[in-house]
Amino acid sequence: MNEQPNTFDPAPLAGDYLGEAATLLAHDDPFPGGAVVPPIYQTSLFTFANYADMADTFAGRRKQPIYSRGDNPTVMEFEARVAALEGAEAARGFSSGMAAISATVLAFVGAGERMVAVRNCYGDAYRLFERLFPRLHIKVDYVDGSDPDAVAAALPGAKLLYLESPTSMMFELQDLEHLTRLAKEQGIVTTIDNSWATPVFQKPISHGVDLVLHSASKYLGGHSDTVAGVVAGSAAHIKHINEQTYSQLGGKLSPFEGWLLLRGLRTLPLRLPHHMKSGLIIAERLKAHGKVERVNHPAYSNHPGKKTLAGYAGLFSFEVTEDVDIPAFVDALKFFRIGVSWGGHESLVVPAKASLEQTPGINSMARFGVSPRTIRFNVGLENVEDLWADIAQAFDKSRAFDKSKK
Ligand SMILES: *Cc1c(COP(=O)(O)O)cnc(C)c1O
């Protein structure tokens, strides 16, 4: 059995997550006609009343949306909400989390330059860095982000530090204040993928991070009906992204999806504490289960990166003992459906064993040694006792198949 500190702290369960975030989301100015929900501006372009308005808008003397690949009022409403929640000056919506990640990183790193990324960052971010970036002559060095000395050693000469705390599949934490201080000393831009914690549980900008990225497809949307992304930061940084990549790469957010995200955001501060509570109940029971060797959940970490987390999301992983037939266990689950993505209402399971066979040669989980006995759960909003009963019966079934299916 692996050594694992048991520092489970129930305090976050008592936190008030409904205060600030809920207020930010509730304070709608009335929209046209007194509507409490903004209209979907389903239009590609916006016309001008006269020549002077067009000329003044083009010259930047006047503000008005011009074309929906740039600005769209429904999308701008979403961007303003995310900026407010993250404590940022500005935000920019994108057609996916990967559009936000690629446009942001490419705005700050160019040919012949180098960046530093945490190991076990999101799989497609890793594939972007490994597939496209060598062709652009951009070098990416990976570090154990939980080790500030390793990050310090890798930083000199880099243009960007790419964080994700906690990381995908392994849920390793990074000390945001320490690492951003190291980067700032050398003028290096810092980004973080904050999809897991959301601004309800972690506000990276207040801890020194420059740019906060989200796959809005996950908790921000929260209903598994949208693929979208967003980046939030200072007005100057967002302006730089707008000028360098956003308009030209063209990965804009659609008005309808912006509208769905606004709807999802209204319940974010209600959903997150529920995911946390159910996730912790299941994590605690898994930890006590004889077929589980370790649980990769930030609640069990002693790392200083924990101090910027006000609570825990419902996504984590665990490693099962050798005698568990993983395909049988996964197939026996009924509430946990087999599928990628996470952050929606529904519980999901991803076995690392299957993910390790994805894109051979460009697989971050294989490269950084994620055990094939790792299983990731997205704990949804269902009744937690139903979820646990499902897990318990699946373990019983996987035991019945012991070794017979290997
Ligand atoms: C899903 C995901 C992304 C990518 O977002 P898309 O909206 O699918 O493009 C980025 N980071 C993390 C941590 C994710 O889970």
PDB file of C-alpha atoms in Angstrom, residues 55-238:
ATOM      1  CA  ALA A  55     -15.250  55.348 -38.779  1.00  0.00           C
ATOM      2  CA  ASP A  56     -15.196  56.215 -35.059  1.00  0.00           C
ATOM      3  CA  THR A  57     -15.753  52.552 -34.091  1.00  0.00           C
ATOM      4  CA  PHE A  58     -13.003  51.300 -36.419  1.00  0.00           C
ATOM      5  CA  ALA A  59     -10.653  53.975 -35.062  1.00  0.00           C
ATOM      6  CA  GLY A  60     -11.428  52.962 -31.460  1.00  0.00           C
ATOM      7  CA  ARG A  61     -13.057  56.276 -30.525  1.00  0.00           C
ATOM      8  CA  ARG A  62     -16.425  54.635 -30.032  1.00  0.00           C
ATOM      9  CA  LYS A  63     -17.487  51.212 -28.712  1.00  0.00           C
ATOM     10  CA  GLN A  64     -19.932  48.990 -30.534  1.00  0.00           C
ATOM     11  CA  PRO A  65     -19.837  45.329 -31.584  1.00  0.00           C
ATOM     12  CA  ILE A  66     -18.808  45.071 -35.242  1.00  0.00           C
ATOM     13  CA  TYR A  67     -18.863  41.359 -36.042  1.00  0.00           C
ATOM     14  CA  SER A  68     -19.610  38.316 -33.857  1.00  0.00           C
ATOM     15  CA  ARG A  69     -16.176  36.785 -34.402  1.00  0.00           C
ATOM     16  CA  GLY A  70     -15.012  39.713 -32.292  1.00  0.00           C
ATOM     17  CA  ASP A  71     -17.681  40.907 -29.879  1.00  0.00           C
ATOM     18  CA  ASN A  72     -21.252  39.727 -29.349  1.00  0.00           C
ATOM     19  CA  PRO A  73     -23.436  41.146 -26.547  1.00  0.00           C
ATOM     20  CA  THR A  74     -24.642  37.752 -25.210  1.00  0.00           C
ATOM     21  CA  VAL A  75     -21.070  36.469 -25.133  1.00  0.00           C
ATOM     22  CA  MET A  76     -19.858  39.744 -23.573  1.00  0.00           C
ATOM     23  CA  GLU A  77     -22.374  39.250 -20.767  1.00  0.00           C
ATOM     24  CA  PHE A  78     -20.809  35.827 -20.050  1.00  0.00           C
ATOM     25  CA  GLU A  79     -17.303  37.295 -20.249  1.00  0.00           C
ATOM     26  CA  ALA A  80     -18.220  40.038 -17.762  1.00  0.00           C
ATOM     27  CA  ARG A  81     -19.610  37.447 -15.314  1.00  0.00           C
ATOM     28  CA  VAL A  82     -16.507  35.271 -15.448  1.00  0.00           C
ATOM     29  CA  ALA A  83     -14.243  38.318 -15.042  1.00  0.00           C
ATOM     30  CA  ALA A  84     -16.233  39.379 -11.959  1.00  0.00           C
ATOM     31  CA  LEU A  85     -16.169  35.879 -10.444  1.00  0.00           C
ATOM     32  CA  GLU A  86     -12.408  35.503 -10.999  1.00  0.00           C
ATOM     33  CA  GLY A  87     -11.638  39.027  -9.762  1.00  0.00           C
ATOM     34  CA  ALA A  88     -10.203  39.865 -13.201  1.00  0.00           C
ATOM     35  CA  GLU A  89     -10.414  43.068 -15.215  1.00  0.00           C
ATOM     36  CA  ALA A  90     -11.487  41.277 -18.374  1.00  0.00           C
ATOM     37  CA  ALA A  91     -12.292  37.889 -19.862  1.00  0.00           C
ATOM     38  CA  ARG A  92     -12.618  36.373 -23.313  1.00  0.00           C
ATOM     39  CA  GLY A  93     -14.940  33.501 -24.257  1.00  0.00           C
ATOM     40  CA  PHE A  94     -13.920  30.772 -26.681  1.00  0.00           C
ATOM     41  CA  SER A  95     -15.548  27.923 -28.583  1.00  0.00           C
ATOM     42  CA  SER A  96     -13.815  25.369 -26.332  1.00  0.00           C
ATOM     43  CA  GLY A  97     -11.391  25.115 -23.453  1.00  0.00           C
ATOM     44  CA  MET A  98      -8.720  24.095 -25.950  1.00  0.00           C
ATOM     45  CA  ALA A  99      -9.430  27.203 -28.089  1.00  0.00           C
ATOM     46  CA  ALA A 100      -8.878  29.314 -24.961  1.00  0.00           C
ATOM     47  CA  ILE A 101      -5.697  27.413 -24.039  1.00  0.00           C
ATOM     48  CA  SER A 102      -4.167  27.487 -27.530  1.00  0.00           C
ATOM     49  CA  ALA A 103      -5.018  31.159 -28.202  1.00  0.00           C
ATOM     50  CA  THR A 104      -3.685  32.196 -24.785  1.00  0.00           C
ATOM     51  CA  VAL A 105      -0.422  30.277 -24.889  1.00  0.00           C
ATOM     52  CA  LEU A 106       0.300  31.223 -28.505  1.00  0.00           C
ATOM     53  CA  ALA A 107      -0.270  34.899 -27.701  1.00  0.00           C
ATOM     54  CA  PHE A 108       2.714  34.815 -25.329  1.00  0.00           C
ATOM     55  CA  VAL A 109       5.098  32.159 -26.713  1.00  0.00           C
ATOM     56  CA  GLY A 110       6.567  32.200 -30.215  1.00  0.00           C
ATOM     57  CA  ALA A 111       9.068  30.433 -32.439  1.00  0.00           C
ATOM     58  CA  GLY A 112      12.411  29.762 -30.795  1.00  0.00           C
ATOM     59  CA  GLU A 113      10.931  30.324 -27.334  1.00  0.00           C
ATOM     60  CA  ARG A 114      10.318  27.980 -24.427  1.00  0.00           C
ATOM     61  CA  MET A 115       7.597  27.455 -21.839  1.00  0.00           C
ATOM     62  CA  VAL A 116       7.301  25.384 -18.671  1.00  0.00           C
ATOM     63  CA  ALA A 117       4.218  23.255 -18.006  1.00  0.00           C
ATOM     64  CA  VAL A 118       3.222  21.059 -15.096  1.00  0.00           C
ATOM     65  CA  ARG A 119       3.303  17.316 -15.719  1.00  0.00           C
ATOM     66  CA  ASN A 120      -0.104  15.643 -15.874  1.00  0.00           C
ATOM     67  CA  CYS A 121      -1.698  18.735 -17.388  1.00  0.00           C
ATOM     68  CA  TYR A 122      -4.881  18.104 -19.370  1.00  0.00           C
ATOM     69  CA  GLY A 123      -4.317  15.483 -22.100  1.00  0.00           C
ATOM     70  CA  ASP A 124      -5.184  17.620 -25.118  1.00  0.00           C
ATOM     71  CA  ALA A 125      -3.122  20.546 -23.817  1.00  0.00           C
ATOM     72  CA  TYR A 126      -0.215  18.089 -23.665  1.00  0.00           C
ATOM     73  CA  ARG A 127      -0.975  16.909 -27.216  1.00  0.00           C
ATOM     74  CA  LEU A 128      -1.056  20.533 -28.426  1.00  0.00           C
ATOM     75  CA  PHE A 129       2.356  21.106 -26.831  1.00  0.00           C
ATOM     76  CA  GLU A 130       3.775  17.840 -28.218  1.00  0.00           C
ATOM     77  CA  ARG A 131       2.214  17.733 -31.699  1.00  0.00           C
ATOM     78  CA  LEU A 132       1.898  21.296 -32.972  1.00  0.00           C
ATOM     79  CA  PHE A 133       4.450  23.192 -30.906  1.00  0.00           C
ATOM     80  CA  PRO A 134       7.568  21.383 -32.200  1.00  0.00           C
ATOM     81  CA  ARG A 135       6.485  22.420 -35.728  1.00  0.00           C
ATOM     82  CA  LEU A 136       6.318  26.033 -34.510  1.00  0.00           C
ATOM     83  CA  HIS A 137       9.719  25.638 -32.812  1.00  0.00           C
ATOM     84  CA  ILE A 138       8.239  26.180 -29.372  1.00  0.00           C
ATOM     85  CA  LYS A 139       9.833  24.058 -26.661  1.00  0.00           C
ATOM     86  CA  VAL A 140       7.871  22.826 -23.657  1.00  0.00           C
ATOM     87  CA  ASP A 141       9.579  21.520 -20.525  1.00  0.00           C
ATOM     88  CA  TYR A 142       7.472  19.592 -18.019  1.00  0.00           C
ATOM     89  CA  VAL A 143       7.995  19.810 -14.281  1.00  0.00           C
ATOM     90  CA  ASP A 144       6.580  18.317 -11.126  1.00  0.00           C
ATOM     91  CA  GLY A 145       4.570  21.395 -10.200  1.00  0.00           C
ATOM     92  CA  SER A 146       4.331  20.321  -6.564  1.00  0.00           C
ATOM     93  CA  ASP A 147       8.120  20.838  -6.260  1.00  0.00           C
ATOM     94  CA  PRO A 148       8.994  24.580  -6.273  1.00  0.00           C
ATOM     95  CA  ASP A 149      12.712  23.783  -6.671  1.00  0.00           C
ATOM     96  CA  ALA A 150      12.011  21.854  -9.865  1.00  0.00           C
ATOM     97  CA  VAL A 151       9.942  24.774 -11.184  1.00  0.00           C
ATOM     98  CA  ALA A 152      12.635  27.301 -10.193  1.00  0.00           C
ATOM     99  CA  ALA A 153      15.278  25.271 -12.019  1.00  0.00           C
ATOM    100  CA  ALA A 154      13.190  25.132 -15.205  1.00  0.00           C
ATOM    101  CA  LEU A 155      12.067  28.772 -15.314  1.00  0.00           C
ATOM    102  CA  PRO A 156      15.123  30.754 -16.461  1.00  0.00           C
ATOM    103  CA  GLY A 157      14.624  31.865 -20.060  1.00  0.00           C
ATOM    104  CA  ALA A 158      11.015  30.636 -20.281  1.00  0.00           C
ATOM    105  CA  LYS A 159       8.225  32.914 -21.574  1.00  0.00           C
ATOM    106  CA  LEU A 160       5.294  31.259 -19.841  1.00  0.00           C
ATOM    107  CA  LEU A 161       4.551  29.036 -16.842  1.00  0.00           C
ATOM    108  CA  TYR A 162       1.529  26.797 -17.398  1.00  0.00           C
ATOM    109  CA  LEU A 163      -0.148  25.586 -14.199  1.00  0.00           C
ATOM    110  CA  GLU A 164      -3.108  23.335 -13.499  1.00  0.00           C
ATOM    111  CA  SER A 165      -3.844  22.899  -9.799  1.00  0.00           C
ATOM    112  CA  PRO A 166      -4.907  20.243  -9.174  1.00  0.00           C
ATOM    113  CA  THR A 167      -3.647  18.377 -12.265  1.00  0.00           C
ATOM    114  CA  SER A 168      -5.744  16.063 -14.409  1.00  0.00           C
ATOM    115  CA  MET A 169      -6.131  12.413 -13.321  1.00  0.00           C
ATOM    116  CA  MET A 170      -3.498  12.652 -10.534  1.00  0.00           C
ATOM    117  CA  PHE A 171      -4.824  15.791  -8.754  1.00  0.00           C
ATOM    118  CA  GLU A 172      -1.388  17.098  -7.728  1.00  0.00           C
ATOM    119  CA  LEU A 173      -1.380  20.569  -6.183  1.00  0.00           C
ATOM    120  CA  GLN A 174       0.861  23.569  -6.846  1.00  0.00           C
ATOM    121  CA  ASP A 175       1.702  26.407  -4.476  1.00  0.00           C
ATOM    122  CA  LEU A 176       0.345  29.295  -6.556  1.00  0.00           C
ATOM    123  CA  GLU A 177       1.813  32.109  -4.460  1.00  0.00           C
ATOM    124  CA  HIS A 178       5.278  30.576  -4.374  1.00  0.00           C
ATOM    125  CA  LEU A 179       5.406  29.684  -8.070  1.00  0.00           C
ATOM    126  CA  THR A 180       3.997  32.978  -9.344  1.00  0.00           C
ATOM    127  CA  ARG A 181       6.547  34.838  -7.192  1.00  0.00           C
ATOM    128  CA  LEU A 182       9.337  32.836  -8.872  1.00  0.00           C
ATOM    129  CA  ALA A 183       7.899  33.583 -12.323  1.00  0.00           C
ATOM    130  CA  LYS A 184       7.366  37.309 -11.617  1.00  0.00           C
ATOM    131  CA  GLU A 185      11.002  37.739 -10.577  1.00  0.00           C
ATOM    132  CA  GLN A 186      11.892  36.800 -14.146  1.00  0.00           C
ATOM    133  CA  GLY A 187       9.035  38.519 -15.968  1.00  0.00           C
ATOM    134  CA  ILE A 188       7.415  35.214 -16.942  1.00  0.00           C
ATOM    135  CA  VAL A 189       3.662  35.166 -17.621  1.00  0.00           C
ATOM    136  CA  THR A 190       1.722  32.630 -15.532  1.00  0.00           C
ATOM    137  CA  THR A 191      -1.452  30.820 -16.572  1.00  0.00           C
ATOM    138  CA  ILE A 192      -3.575  28.308 -14.683  1.00  0.00           C
ATOM    139  CA  ASP A 193      -6.248  25.895 -15.795  1.00  0.00           C
ATOM    140  CA  ASN A 194      -8.826  26.497 -13.036  1.00  0.00           C
ATOM    141  CA  SER A 195     -11.581  24.289 -14.498  1.00  0.00           C
ATOM    142  CA  TRP A 196     -11.559  21.965 -11.463  1.00  0.00           C
ATOM    143  CA  ALA A 197     -11.829  24.435  -8.602  1.00  0.00           C
ATOM    144  CA  THR A 198     -13.807  27.154 -10.411  1.00  0.00           C
ATOM    145  CA  PRO A 199     -13.767  30.667  -8.897  1.00  0.00           C
ATOM    146  CA  VAL A 200     -16.087  29.365  -6.163  1.00  0.00           C
ATOM    147  CA  PHE A 201     -13.221  27.350  -4.643  1.00  0.00           C
ATOM    148  CA  GLN A 202     -10.060  29.041  -5.988  1.00  0.00           C
ATOM    149  CA  LYS A 203      -9.366  32.577  -7.217  1.00  0.00           C
ATOM    150  CA  PRO A 204      -5.873  32.331  -8.733  1.00  0.00           C
ATOM    151  CA  ILE A 205      -5.598  36.014  -9.686  1.00  0.00           C
ATOM    152  CA  SER A 206      -5.718  36.962  -6.004  1.00  0.00           C
ATOM    153  CA  HIS A 207      -2.723  34.621  -5.510  1.00  0.00           C
ATOM    154  CA  GLY A 208      -0.579  36.166  -8.237  1.00  0.00           C
ATOM    155  CA  VAL A 209      -1.543  34.233 -11.374  1.00  0.00           C
ATOM    156  CA  ASP A 210      -1.799  36.385 -14.523  1.00  0.00           C
ATOM    157  CA  LEU A 211      -4.313  34.465 -16.620  1.00  0.00           C
ATOM    158  CA  VAL A 212      -7.003  31.996 -15.562  1.00  0.00           C
ATOM    159  CA  LEU A 213      -8.206  29.445 -18.107  1.00  0.00           C
ATOM    160  CA  HIS A 214     -11.352  27.335 -18.014  1.00  0.00           C
ATOM    161  CA  SER A 215     -12.930  24.594 -19.920  1.00  0.00           C
ATOM    162  CA  ALA A 216     -16.410  26.092 -19.503  1.00  0.00           C
ATOM    163  CA  SER A 217     -17.670  22.725 -20.804  1.00  0.00           C
ATOM    164  CA  LYS A 218     -17.193  21.442 -17.249  1.00  0.00           C
ATOM    165  CA  TYR A 219     -18.486  23.141 -14.074  1.00  0.00           C
ATOM    166  CA  LEU A 220     -19.121  26.653 -15.457  1.00  0.00           C
ATOM    167  CA  GLY A 221     -21.682  25.234 -17.906  1.00  0.00           C
ATOM    168  CA  GLY A 222     -22.526  22.423 -15.513  1.00  0.00           C
ATOM    169  CA  HIS A 223     -25.169  20.669 -17.611  1.00  0.00           C
ATOM    170  CA  SER A 224     -23.078  18.663 -20.111  1.00  0.00           C
ATOM    171  CA  ASP A 225     -24.735  20.503 -22.994  1.00  0.00           C
ATOM    172  CA  THR A 226     -22.016  22.953 -24.070  1.00  0.00           C
ATOM    173  CA  VAL A 227     -18.406  22.913 -25.227  1.00  0.00           C
ATOM    174  CA  ALA A 228     -16.798  26.276 -24.452  1.00  0.00           C
ATOM    175  CA  GLY A 229     -13.802  27.986 -22.882  1.00  0.00           C
ATOM    176  CA  VAL A 230     -12.774  31.262 -21.326  1.00  0.00           C
ATOM    177  CA  VAL A 231      -9.669  33.121 -20.182  1.00  0.00           C
ATOM    178  CA  ALA A 232      -9.674  35.895 -17.558  1.00  0.00           C
ATOM    179  CA  GLY A 233      -6.940  38.338 -16.567  1.00  0.00           C
ATOM    180  CA  SER A 234      -5.811  41.950 -16.707  1.00  0.00           C
ATOM    181  CA  ALA A 235      -7.215  44.231 -19.402  1.00  0.00           C
ATOM    182  CA  ALA A 236      -3.715  44.490 -20.902  1.00  0.00           C
ATOM    183  CA  HIS A 237      -3.237  40.714 -21.105  1.00  0.00           C
ATOM    184  CA  ILE A 238      -6.703  40.135 -22.605  1.00  0.00           C
TER     185      ILE A 238
END
